[in-house]
Short mmCIF file of C-alpha atoms in Angstrom, two decimals:
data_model
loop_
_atom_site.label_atom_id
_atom_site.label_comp_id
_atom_site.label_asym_id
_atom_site.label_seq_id
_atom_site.Cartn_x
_atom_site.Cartn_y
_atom_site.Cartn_z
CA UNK A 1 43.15 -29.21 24.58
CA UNK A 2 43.78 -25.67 24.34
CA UNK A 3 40.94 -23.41 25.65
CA UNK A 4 39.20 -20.80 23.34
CA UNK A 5 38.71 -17.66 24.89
CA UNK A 6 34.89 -15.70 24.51
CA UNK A 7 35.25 -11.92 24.46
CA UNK A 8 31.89 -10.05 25.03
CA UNK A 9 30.39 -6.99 23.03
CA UNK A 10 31.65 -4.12 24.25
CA UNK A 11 28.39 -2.27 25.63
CA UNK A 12 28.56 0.55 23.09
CA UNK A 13 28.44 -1.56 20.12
CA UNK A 14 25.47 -3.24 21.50
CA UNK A 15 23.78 0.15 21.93
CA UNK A 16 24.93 1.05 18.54
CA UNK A 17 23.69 -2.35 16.95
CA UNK A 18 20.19 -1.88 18.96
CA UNK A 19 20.07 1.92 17.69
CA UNK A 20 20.33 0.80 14.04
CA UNK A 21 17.77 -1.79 14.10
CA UNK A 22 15.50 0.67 15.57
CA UNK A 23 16.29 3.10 12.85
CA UNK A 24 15.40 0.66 10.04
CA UNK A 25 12.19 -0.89 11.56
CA UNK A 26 11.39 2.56 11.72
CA UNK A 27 12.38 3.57 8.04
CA UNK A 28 10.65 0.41 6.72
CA UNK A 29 7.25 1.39 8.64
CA UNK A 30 7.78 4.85 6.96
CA UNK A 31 7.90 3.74 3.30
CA UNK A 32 5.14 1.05 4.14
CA UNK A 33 2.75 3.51 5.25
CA UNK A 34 3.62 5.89 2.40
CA UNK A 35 2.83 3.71 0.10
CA UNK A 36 -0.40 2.62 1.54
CA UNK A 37 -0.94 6.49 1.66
CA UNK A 38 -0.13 7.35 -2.09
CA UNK A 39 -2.57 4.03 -3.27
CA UNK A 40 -5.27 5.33 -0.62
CA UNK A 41 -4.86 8.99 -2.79
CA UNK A 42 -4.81 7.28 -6.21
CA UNK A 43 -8.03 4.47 -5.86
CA UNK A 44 -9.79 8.16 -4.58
CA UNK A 45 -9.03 9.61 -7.93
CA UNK A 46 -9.78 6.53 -9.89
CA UNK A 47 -13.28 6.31 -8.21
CA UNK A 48 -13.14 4.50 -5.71
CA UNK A 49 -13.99 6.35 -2.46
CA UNK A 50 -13.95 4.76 0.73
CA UNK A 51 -11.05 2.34 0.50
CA UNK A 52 -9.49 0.20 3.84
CA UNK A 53 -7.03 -2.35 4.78
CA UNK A 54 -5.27 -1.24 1.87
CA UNK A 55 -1.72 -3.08 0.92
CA UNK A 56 0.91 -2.64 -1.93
CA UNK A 57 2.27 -6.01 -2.44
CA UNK A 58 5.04 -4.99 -4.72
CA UNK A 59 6.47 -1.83 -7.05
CA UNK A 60 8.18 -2.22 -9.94
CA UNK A 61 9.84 -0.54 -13.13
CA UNK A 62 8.37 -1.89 -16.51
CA UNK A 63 8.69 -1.27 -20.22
CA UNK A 64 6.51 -1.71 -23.18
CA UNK A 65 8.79 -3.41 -25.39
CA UNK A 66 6.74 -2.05 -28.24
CA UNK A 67 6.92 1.52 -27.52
CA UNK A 68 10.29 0.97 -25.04
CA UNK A 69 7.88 2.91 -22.67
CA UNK A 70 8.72 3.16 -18.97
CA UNK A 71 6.13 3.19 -15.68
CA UNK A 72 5.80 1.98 -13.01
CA UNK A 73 3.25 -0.78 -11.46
CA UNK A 74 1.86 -1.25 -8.33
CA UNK A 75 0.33 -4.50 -7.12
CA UNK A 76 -2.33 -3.53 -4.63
CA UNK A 77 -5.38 -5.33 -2.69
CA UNK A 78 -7.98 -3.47 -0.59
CA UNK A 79 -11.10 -3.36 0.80
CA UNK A 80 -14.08 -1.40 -1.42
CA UNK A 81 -16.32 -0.30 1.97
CA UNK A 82 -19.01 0.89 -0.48
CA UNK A 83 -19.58 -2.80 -1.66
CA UNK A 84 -18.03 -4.57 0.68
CA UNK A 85 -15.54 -6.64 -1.65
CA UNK A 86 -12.07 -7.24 -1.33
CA UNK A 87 -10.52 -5.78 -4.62
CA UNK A 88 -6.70 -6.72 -6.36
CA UNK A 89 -5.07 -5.54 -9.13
CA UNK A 90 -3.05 -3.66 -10.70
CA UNK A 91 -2.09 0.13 -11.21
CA UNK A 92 0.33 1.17 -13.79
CA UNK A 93 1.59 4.82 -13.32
CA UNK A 94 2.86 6.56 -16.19
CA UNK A 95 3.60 10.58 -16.56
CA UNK A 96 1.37 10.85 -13.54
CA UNK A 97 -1.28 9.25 -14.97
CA UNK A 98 -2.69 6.22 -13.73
CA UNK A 99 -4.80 3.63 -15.29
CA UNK A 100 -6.29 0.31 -13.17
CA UNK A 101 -6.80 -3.47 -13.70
CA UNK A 102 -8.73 -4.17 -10.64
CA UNK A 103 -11.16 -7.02 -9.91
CA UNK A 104 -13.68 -7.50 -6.99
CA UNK A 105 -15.02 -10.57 -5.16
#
């Protein structure tokens, strides 16, 4: 039987490799809490005022195929603390404008 031989990580590249995963954990908290920051901003403007435990499930680009329109929507669920109801929906953003399908239980 011939023997295989095991060669170890260098110790840089295991520094290098531990640096990167730091970087992205980091970059995905970063856009995570930007997000929840933009949504906090936008329920404020579209009356609802004291907002928590807010969480934007997903973004994405759609089109009106009627109009061949572009926005974007934002799948959200929060916490109204005025009426204490947990609130999803969505929020379509188009030209800066924003307009809300949102339902509380």
């Amino acid at each position: 039987m011939s023997q295989t031989e095991i060669r170890k990580l260098p110790k840089k590249t295991i520094i290098i490799i531990i640096v990167l995963i730091i970087v992205a954990i980091i970059a995905f908290l970063l856009v995570t809490l930007s997000k929840q920051a933009k949504m906090t901003e936008v329920l404020d403007s579209l009356g609802y005022k004291h907002v928590s435990n807010v969480i934007v499930y997903n973004v994405s680009q759609v089109e009106d195929e009627e109009t061949k329109i572009r926005s974007k929507l934002f799948k959200v669920g929060f916490t109204n603390d005025e009426s204490k109801q947990e609130c999803f929906g969505l929020i379509n953003e188009h030209n800066g404008k924003f307009t809300k399908e949102i339902e509380c239980k």
